[in-house]
Tab-separated table of C-alpha atoms in Angstrom:
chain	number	residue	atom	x	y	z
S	3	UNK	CA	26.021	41.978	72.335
S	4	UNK	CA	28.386	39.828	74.116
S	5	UNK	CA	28.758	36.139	73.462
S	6	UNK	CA	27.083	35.256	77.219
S	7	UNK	CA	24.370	37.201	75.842
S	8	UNK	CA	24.069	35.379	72.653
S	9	UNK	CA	24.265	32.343	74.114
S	10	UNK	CA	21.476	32.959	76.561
S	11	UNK	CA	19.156	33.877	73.674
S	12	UNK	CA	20.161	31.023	71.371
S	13	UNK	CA	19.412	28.439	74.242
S	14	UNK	CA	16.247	30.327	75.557
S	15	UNK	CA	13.091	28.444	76.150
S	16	UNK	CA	11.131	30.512	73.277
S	17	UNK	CA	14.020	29.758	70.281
S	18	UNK	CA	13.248	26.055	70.766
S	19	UNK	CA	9.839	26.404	71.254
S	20	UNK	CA	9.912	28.087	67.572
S	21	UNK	CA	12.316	25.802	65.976
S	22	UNK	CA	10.080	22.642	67.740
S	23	UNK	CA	6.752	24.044	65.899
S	24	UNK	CA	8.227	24.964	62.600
S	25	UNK	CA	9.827	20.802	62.772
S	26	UNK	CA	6.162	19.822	63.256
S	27	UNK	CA	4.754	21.984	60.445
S	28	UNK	CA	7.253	20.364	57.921
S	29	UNK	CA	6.763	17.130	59.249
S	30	UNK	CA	2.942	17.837	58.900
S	31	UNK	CA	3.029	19.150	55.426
S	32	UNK	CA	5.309	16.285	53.997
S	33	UNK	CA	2.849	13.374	55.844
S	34	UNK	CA	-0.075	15.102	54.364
S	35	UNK	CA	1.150	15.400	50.348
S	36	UNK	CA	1.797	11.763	51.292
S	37	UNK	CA	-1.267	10.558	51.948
S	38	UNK	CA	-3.002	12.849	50.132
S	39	UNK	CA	-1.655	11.857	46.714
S	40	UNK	CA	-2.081	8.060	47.526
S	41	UNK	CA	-5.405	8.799	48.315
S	42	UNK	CA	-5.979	11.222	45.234
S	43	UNK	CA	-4.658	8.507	42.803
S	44	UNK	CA	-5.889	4.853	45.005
S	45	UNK	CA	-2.296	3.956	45.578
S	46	UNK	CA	-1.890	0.497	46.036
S	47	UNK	CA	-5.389	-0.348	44.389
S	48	UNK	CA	-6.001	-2.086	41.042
S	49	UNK	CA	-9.349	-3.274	39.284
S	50	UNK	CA	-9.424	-5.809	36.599
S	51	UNK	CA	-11.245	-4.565	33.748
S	52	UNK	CA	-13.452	-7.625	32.419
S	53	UNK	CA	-14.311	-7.599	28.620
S	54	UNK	CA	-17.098	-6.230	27.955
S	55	UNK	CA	-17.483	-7.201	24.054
S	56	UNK	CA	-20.829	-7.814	23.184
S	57	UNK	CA	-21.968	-6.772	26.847
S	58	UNK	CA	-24.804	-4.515	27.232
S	59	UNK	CA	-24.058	-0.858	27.795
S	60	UNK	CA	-26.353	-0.850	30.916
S	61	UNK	CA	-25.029	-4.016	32.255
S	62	UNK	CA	-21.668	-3.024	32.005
S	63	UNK	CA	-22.028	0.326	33.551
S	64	UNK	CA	-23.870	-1.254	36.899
S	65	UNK	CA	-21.357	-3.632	36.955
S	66	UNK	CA	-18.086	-1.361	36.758
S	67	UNK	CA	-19.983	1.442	38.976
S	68	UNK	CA	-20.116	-0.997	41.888
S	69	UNK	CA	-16.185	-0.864	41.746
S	70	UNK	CA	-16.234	2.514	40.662
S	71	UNK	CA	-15.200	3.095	37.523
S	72	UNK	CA	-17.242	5.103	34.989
S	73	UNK	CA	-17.598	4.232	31.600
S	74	UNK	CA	-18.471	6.478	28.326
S	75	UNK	CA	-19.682	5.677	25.386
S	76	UNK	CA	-17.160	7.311	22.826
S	77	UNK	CA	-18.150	6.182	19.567
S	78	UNK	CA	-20.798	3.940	17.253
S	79	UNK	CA	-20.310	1.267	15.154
S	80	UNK	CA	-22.424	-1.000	13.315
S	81	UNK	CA	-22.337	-5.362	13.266
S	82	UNK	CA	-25.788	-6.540	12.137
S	83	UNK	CA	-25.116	-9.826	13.714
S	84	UNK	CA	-24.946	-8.308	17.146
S	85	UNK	CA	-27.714	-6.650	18.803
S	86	UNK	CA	-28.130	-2.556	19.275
S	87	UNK	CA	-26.366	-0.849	22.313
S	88	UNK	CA	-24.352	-4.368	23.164
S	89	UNK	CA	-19.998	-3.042	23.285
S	90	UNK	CA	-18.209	-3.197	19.987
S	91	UNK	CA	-14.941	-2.007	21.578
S	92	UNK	CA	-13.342	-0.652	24.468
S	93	UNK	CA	-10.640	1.320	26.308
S	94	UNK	CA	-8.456	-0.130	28.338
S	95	UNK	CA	-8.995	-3.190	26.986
S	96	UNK	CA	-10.172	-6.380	29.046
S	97	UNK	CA	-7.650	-7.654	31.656
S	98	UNK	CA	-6.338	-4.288	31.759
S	99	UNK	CA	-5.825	-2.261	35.558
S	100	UNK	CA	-7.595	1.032	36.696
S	101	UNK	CA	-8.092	2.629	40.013
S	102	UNK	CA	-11.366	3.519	40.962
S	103	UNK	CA	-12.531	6.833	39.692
S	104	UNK	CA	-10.862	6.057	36.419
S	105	UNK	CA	-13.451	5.894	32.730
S	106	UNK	CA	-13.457	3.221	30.727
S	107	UNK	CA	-14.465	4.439	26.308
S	108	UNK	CA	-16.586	2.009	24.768
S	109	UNK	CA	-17.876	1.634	21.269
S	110	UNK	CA	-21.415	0.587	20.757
S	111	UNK	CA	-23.569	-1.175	17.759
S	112	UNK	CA	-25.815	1.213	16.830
S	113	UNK	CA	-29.014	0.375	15.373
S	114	UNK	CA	-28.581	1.835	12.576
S	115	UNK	CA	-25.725	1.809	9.883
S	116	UNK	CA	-23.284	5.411	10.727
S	117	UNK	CA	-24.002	8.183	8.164
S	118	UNK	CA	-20.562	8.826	6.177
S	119	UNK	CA	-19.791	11.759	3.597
S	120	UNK	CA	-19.214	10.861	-0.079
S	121	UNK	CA	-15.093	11.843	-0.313
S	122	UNK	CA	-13.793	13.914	-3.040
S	123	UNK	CA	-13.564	11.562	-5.707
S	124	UNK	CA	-16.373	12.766	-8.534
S	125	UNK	CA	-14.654	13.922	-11.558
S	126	UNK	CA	-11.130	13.643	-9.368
S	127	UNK	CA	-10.131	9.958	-9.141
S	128	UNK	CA	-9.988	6.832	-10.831
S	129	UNK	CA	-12.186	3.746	-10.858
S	130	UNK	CA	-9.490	1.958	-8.433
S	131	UNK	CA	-8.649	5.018	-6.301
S	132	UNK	CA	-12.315	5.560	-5.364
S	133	UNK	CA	-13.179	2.134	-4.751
S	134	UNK	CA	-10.472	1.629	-2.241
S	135	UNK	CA	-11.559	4.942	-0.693
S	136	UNK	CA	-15.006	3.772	-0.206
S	137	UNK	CA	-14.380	0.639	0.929
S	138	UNK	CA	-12.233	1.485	3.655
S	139	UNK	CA	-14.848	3.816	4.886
S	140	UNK	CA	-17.218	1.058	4.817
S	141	UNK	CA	-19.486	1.520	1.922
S	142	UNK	CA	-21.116	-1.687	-0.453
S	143	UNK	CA	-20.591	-1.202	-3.955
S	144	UNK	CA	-22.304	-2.191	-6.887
S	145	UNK	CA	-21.297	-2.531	-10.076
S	146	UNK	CA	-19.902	0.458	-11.848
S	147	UNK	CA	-22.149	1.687	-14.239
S	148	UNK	CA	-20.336	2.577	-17.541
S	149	UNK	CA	-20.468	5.700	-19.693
S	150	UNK	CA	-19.474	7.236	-22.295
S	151	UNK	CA	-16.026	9.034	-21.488
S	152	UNK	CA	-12.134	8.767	-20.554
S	153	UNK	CA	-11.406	5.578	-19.599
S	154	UNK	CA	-11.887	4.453	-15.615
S	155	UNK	CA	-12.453	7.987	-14.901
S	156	UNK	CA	-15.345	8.772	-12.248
S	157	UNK	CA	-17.884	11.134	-13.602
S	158	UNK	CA	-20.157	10.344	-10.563
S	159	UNK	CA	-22.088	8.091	-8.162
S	160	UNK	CA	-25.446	6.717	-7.873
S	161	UNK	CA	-27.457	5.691	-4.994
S	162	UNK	CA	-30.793	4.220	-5.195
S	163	UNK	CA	-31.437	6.004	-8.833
S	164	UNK	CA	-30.236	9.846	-7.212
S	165	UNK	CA	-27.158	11.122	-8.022
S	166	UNK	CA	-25.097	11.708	-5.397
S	167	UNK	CA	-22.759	14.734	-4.461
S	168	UNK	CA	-19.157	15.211	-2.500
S	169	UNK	CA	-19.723	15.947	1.510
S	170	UNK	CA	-23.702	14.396	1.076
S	171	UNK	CA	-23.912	11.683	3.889
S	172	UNK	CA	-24.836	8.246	2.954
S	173	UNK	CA	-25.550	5.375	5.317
S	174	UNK	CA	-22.625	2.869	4.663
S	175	UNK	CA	-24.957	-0.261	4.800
S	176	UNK	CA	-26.993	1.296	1.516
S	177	UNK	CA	-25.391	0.401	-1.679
S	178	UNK	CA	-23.807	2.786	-4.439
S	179	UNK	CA	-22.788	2.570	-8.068
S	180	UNK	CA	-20.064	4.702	-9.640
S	181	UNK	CA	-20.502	6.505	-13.004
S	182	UNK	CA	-17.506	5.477	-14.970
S	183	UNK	CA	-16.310	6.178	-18.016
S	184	UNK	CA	-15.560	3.214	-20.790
S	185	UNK	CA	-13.301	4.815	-22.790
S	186	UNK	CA	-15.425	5.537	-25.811
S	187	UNK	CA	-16.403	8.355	-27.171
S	188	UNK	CA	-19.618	8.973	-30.214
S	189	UNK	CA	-18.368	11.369	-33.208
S	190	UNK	CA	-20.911	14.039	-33.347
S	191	UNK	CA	-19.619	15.168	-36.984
S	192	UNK	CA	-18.432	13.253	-39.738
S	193	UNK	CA	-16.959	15.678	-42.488
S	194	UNK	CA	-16.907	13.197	-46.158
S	195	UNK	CA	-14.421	14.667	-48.129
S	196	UNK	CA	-13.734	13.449	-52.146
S	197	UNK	CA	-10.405	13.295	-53.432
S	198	UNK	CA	-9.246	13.130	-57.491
S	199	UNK	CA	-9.484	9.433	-56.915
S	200	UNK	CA	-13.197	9.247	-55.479
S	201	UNK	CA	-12.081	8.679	-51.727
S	202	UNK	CA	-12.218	10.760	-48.626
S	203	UNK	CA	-8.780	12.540	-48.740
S	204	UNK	CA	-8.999	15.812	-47.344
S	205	UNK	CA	-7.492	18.938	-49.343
S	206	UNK	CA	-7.524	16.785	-52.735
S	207	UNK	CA	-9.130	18.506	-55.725
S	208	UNK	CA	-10.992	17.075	-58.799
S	209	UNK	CA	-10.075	17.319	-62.378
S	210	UNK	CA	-11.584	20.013	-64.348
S	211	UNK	CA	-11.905	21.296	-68.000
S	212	UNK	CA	-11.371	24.636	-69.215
S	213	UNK	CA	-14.042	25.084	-72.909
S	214	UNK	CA	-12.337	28.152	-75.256
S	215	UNK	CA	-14.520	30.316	-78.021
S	216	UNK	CA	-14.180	28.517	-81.642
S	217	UNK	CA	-11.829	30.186	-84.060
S	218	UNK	CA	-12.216	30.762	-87.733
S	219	UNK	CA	-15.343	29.101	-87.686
S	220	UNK	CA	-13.570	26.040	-86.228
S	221	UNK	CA	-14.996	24.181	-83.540
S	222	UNK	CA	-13.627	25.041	-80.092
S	223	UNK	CA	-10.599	23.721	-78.592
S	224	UNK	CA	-10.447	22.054	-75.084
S	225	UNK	CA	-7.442	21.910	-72.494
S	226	UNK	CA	-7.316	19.266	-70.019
S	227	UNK	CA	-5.464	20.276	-66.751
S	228	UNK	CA	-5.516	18.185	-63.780
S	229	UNK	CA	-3.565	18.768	-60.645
């Protein structure tokens, strides 16, 4: 092929006509990830997110649906001076941003107090260890009812007169005693032993007499031996 040849092809109506649709293809692709994403993620947009403590579920949901935003209830709580299904907590918090599309977790008051298992502390903590543990999980306590046994040691725990096991679910706002021991123990034997001097020393032995036959007609003879 000679360079005239070349030339003629490289500057031929159809080469440009190529190189012109393959520019508008790029130029296509790179304006449509452009607006695509802005659209995908409502670039430029921002919704205040009010705070909806102590807001109705309901309420809040018509409220943040008009603007778009969903919101999910993601746990339970329980406040007995607020009223059931009103918004304990929430995430974002108020006066936070979202785009539209976006979910908003709430925690509600539940009507009832939340069912919470007993923790491994029966026969495996002491008096202070489990009553920090069950505090912090949210349960009332009583006072500990005392027993027989090692000192501040849990041998169990009581709720309304049943005994109560590890992993059995207890509603938090019901109180519970634990079974603790006081440190003293009852002797179930008492072994009296009576020493040479009439007290209780153990392994002591009495005096005793040992009576020989009489000799020659003579009356008997007696040793003493003591230990």
């Amino acid at each position: 092929m000679t360079s005239r040849d070349f030339f003629r092809k490289l500057f031929s109506r159809w080469v440009w006509v190529n190189i012109l649709a393959m520019a508008l293809v790029v130029i296509a692709l790179i304006t449509g990830v452009k607006y695509g994403l802005n659209a995908y993620t409502h670039h430029g947009e921002a919704i205040l997110v009010p705070n909806f403590r102590g807001m109705n579920i309901e309420e809040a949901r018509k409220l943040m649906n008009s603007y778009g935003v969903n919101i999910e209830v993601s746990d339970s709580g329980r406040n007995k001076t607020l009223p059931a299904d009103c918004i304990l907590l929430q995430n974002p918090v108020g006066g936070s941003h979202v785009k539209s599309g976006r979910t908003v977790y709430v925690t509600i008051n539940s009507l009832s107090s939340p069912m919470v298992a007993i923790p491994d502390i029966i026969d495996n903590s002491s008096l202070r260890e489990a009553e920090a543990k069950l505090r912090s999980l949210g349960f009332t306590l009583l006072s500990p009812k005392y027993v027989e046994g090692e000192k501040d040691w849990i041998y169990g725990i009581i709720c309304r007169g049943k005994n109560l096991s590890t992993g059995e679910k207890v509603a938090t706002d019901v109180p519970i005693a634990l079974v603790v021991g006081s440190g003293t123990y009852e002797d179930d034997e008492q072994l009296d032993f009576v020493g040479a001097d009439g007290g209780d020393t153990p392994g002591s032995q009495d005096d005793f007499e040992i009576v020989t036959e009489p000799e020659d007609g003579l009356p008997g003879s007696t040793v003493n031996i003591a230990e």
